[in-house]
CSV table of C-alpha atoms in Angstrom, one decimal:
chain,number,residue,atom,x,y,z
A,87,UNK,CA,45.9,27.8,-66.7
A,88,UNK,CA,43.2,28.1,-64.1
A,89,UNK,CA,46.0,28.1,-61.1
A,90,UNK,CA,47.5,30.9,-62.2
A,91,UNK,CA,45.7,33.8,-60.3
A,92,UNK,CA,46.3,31.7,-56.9
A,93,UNK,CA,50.2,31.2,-57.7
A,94,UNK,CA,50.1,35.4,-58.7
A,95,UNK,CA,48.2,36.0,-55.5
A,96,UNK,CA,50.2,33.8,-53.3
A,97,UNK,CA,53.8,35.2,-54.7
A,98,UNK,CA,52.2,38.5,-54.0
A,99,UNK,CA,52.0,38.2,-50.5
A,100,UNK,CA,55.4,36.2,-49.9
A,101,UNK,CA,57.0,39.3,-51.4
A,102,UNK,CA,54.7,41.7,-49.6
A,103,UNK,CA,55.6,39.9,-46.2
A,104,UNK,CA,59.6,40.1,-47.5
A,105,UNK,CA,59.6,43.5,-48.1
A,106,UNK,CA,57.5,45.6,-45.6
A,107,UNK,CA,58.8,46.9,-42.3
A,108,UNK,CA,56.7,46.2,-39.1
A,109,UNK,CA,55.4,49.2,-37.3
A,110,UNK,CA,55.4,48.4,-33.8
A,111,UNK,CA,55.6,50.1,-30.2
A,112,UNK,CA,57.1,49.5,-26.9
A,113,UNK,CA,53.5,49.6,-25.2
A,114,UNK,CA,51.5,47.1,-27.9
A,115,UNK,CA,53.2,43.9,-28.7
A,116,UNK,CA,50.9,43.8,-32.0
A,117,UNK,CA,52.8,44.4,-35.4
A,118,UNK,CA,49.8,46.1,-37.7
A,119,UNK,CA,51.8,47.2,-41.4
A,120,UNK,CA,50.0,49.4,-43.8
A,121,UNK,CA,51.7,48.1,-47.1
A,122,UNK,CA,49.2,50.6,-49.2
A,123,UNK,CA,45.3,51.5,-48.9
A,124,UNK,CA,44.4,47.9,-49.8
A,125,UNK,CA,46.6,45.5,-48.0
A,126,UNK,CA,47.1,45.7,-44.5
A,127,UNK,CA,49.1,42.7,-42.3
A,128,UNK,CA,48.5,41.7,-38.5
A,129,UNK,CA,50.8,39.9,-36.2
A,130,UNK,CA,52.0,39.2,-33.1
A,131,UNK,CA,55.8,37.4,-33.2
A,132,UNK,CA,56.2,35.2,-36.2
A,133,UNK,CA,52.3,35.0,-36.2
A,134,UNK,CA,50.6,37.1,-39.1
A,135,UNK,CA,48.1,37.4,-41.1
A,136,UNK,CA,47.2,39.5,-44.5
A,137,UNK,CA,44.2,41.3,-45.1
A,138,UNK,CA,43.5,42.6,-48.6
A,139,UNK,CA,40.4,44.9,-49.8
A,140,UNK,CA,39.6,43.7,-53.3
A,141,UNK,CA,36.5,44.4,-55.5
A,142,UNK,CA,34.7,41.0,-54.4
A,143,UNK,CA,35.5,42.2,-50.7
A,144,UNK,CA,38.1,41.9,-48.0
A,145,UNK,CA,40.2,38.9,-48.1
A,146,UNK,CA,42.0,37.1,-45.2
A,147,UNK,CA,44.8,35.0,-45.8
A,148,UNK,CA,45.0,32.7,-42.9
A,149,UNK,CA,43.8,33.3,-39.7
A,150,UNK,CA,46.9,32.9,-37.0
A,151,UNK,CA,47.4,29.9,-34.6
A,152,UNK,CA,45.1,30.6,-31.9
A,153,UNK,CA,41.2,31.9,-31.6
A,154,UNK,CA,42.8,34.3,-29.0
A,155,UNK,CA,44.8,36.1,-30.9
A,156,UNK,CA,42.9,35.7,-33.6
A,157,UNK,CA,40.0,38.3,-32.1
A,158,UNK,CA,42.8,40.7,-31.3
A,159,UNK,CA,44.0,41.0,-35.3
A,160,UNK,CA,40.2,40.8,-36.7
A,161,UNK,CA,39.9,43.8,-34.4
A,162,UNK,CA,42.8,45.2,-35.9
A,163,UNK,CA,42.0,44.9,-39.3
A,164,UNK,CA,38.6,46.2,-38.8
A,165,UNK,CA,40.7,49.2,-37.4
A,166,UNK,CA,41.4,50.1,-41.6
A,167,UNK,CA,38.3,47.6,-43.3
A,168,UNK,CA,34.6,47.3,-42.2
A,169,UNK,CA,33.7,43.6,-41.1
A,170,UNK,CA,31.2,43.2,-42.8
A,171,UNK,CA,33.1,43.3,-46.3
A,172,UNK,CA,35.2,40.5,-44.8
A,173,UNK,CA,34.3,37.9,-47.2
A,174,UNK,CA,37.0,35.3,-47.6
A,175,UNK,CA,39.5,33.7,-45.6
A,176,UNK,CA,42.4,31.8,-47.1
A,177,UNK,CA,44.2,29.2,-46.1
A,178,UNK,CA,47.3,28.6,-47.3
A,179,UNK,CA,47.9,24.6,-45.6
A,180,UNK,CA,46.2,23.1,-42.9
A,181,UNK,CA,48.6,23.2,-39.9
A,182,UNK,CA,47.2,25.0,-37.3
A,183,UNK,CA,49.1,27.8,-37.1
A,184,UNK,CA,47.8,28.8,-39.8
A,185,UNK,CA,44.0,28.0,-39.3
A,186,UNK,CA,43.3,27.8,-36.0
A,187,UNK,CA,41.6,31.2,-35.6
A,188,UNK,CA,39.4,30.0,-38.3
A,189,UNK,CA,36.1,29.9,-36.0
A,190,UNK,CA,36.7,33.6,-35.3
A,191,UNK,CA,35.4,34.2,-38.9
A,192,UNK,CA,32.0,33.1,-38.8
A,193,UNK,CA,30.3,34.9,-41.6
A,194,UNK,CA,32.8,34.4,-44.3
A,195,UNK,CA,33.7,31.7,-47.2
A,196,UNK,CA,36.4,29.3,-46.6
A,197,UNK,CA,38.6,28.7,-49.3
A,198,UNK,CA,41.3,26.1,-48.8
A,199,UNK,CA,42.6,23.5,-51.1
A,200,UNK,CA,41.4,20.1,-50.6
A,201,UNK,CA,44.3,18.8,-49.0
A,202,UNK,CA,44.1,21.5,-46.4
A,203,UNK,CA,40.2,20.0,-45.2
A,204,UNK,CA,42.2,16.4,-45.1
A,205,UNK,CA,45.0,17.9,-43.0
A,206,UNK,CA,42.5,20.3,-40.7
A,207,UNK,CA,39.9,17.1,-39.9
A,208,UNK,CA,43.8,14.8,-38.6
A,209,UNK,CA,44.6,17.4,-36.6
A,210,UNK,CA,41.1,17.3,-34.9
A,211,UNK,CA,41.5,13.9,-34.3
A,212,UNK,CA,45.0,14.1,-32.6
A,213,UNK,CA,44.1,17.2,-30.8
A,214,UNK,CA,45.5,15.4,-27.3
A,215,UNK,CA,49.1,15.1,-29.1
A,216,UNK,CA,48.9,18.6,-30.6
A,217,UNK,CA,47.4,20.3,-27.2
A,218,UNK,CA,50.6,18.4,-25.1
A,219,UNK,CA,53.3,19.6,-28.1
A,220,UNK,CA,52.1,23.1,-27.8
A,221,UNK,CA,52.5,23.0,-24.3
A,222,UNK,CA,56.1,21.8,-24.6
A,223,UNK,CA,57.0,24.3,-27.3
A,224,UNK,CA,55.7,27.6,-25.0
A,225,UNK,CA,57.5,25.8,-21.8
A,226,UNK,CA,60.7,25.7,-24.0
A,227,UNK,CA,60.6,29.2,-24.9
A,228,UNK,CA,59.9,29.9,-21.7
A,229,UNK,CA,63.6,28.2,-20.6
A,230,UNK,CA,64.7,30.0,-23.7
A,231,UNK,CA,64.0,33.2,-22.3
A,232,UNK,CA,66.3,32.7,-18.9
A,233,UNK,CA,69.6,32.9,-21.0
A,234,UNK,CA,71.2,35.9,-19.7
A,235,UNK,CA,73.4,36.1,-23.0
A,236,UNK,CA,70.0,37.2,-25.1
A,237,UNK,CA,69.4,40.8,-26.2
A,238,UNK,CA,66.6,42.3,-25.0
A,239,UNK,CA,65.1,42.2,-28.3
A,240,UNK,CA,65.3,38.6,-28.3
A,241,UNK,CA,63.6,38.1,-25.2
A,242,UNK,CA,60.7,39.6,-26.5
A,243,UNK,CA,60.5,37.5,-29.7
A,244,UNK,CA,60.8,34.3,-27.3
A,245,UNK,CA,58.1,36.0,-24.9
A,246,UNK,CA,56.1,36.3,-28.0
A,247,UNK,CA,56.7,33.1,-28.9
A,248,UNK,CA,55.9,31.4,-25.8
A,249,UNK,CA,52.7,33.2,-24.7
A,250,UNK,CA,51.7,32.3,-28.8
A,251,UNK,CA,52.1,29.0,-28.5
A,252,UNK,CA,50.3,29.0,-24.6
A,253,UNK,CA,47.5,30.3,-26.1
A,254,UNK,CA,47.7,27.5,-28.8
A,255,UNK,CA,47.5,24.7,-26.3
A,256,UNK,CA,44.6,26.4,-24.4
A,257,UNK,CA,43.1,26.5,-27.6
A,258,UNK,CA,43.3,22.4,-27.7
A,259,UNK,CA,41.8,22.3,-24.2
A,260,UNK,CA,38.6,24.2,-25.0
């Protein structure tokens, strides 16, 4: 069955995201976990992104939700792998938070199913939509965050959240 290395691949990293522990810091907002020599992932709130060094080169499995954050993670990864062995980027769907820092990677093959080209060339189309959504989402977290009832580590997922999704719209504009 010719699907079978994607499904092994793609179960790989579900359980790799399940089972890793983020190592984080009061002073940098960026999650970067080292889950051994070859597999690194990036994130910033309930954005991230796996990088994994394999014999035909580095592999990125999607690329975030915004071009923003986007340069801040490939700078990150290239922190543990050399950019220029960055070879492949993945994407798992076409919604943009998954894809949208796809123009960051310039130099490497896309690999996508089909479906995912369909779904990336709509969303193009309905970019005014998408960019006024966005907006709405990040000014909804940013209501979110005035709840006096939230833990502190809540706020900072929301902040997260918000500026992610800021950065999203902006994304639209440009």
């Amino acid at each position: 069955m010719k699907y079978k290395p994607a499904i092994f691949v793609f179960t790989l990293i579900l359980v790799l995201f399940s089972c890793t522990k983020n190592s984080t810091n009061n002073n940098n907002p960026f999650t970067l976990t080292k889950v051994n020599e070859n597999i690194i992932l990036v994130g910033f709130g309930s954005d991230i992104i796996a990088a994994l060094k394999t014999d035909s080169g580095i592999v990125i499995i999607d690329s975030g939700c915004t071009k923003r954050l986007t340069k801040i993670y490939k700078f990150l990864i290239t922190k543990y792998f050399d950019e220029s062995e960055i070879t492949y980027l993945i994407n798992t769907h076409g919604h943009y938070d998954h894809c949208a820092g796809n123009s960051v990677f310039t130099e490497v093959t896309k690999v996508g199913h089909y479906n995912c080209l369909l779904e990336l060339q709509k969303n193009q189309t309905s970019s005014i939509n998408t960019d006024s959504l966005l907006l709405s989402v990040s000014k909804q977290y940013i209501r979110n965050l005035c709840d006096e009832d939230l833990p502190p580590s809540e706020k900072d997922e929301i902040s997260k959240q918000a500026i992610k999704y800021k950065y999203a719209s902006e994304d639209y504009q440009n």
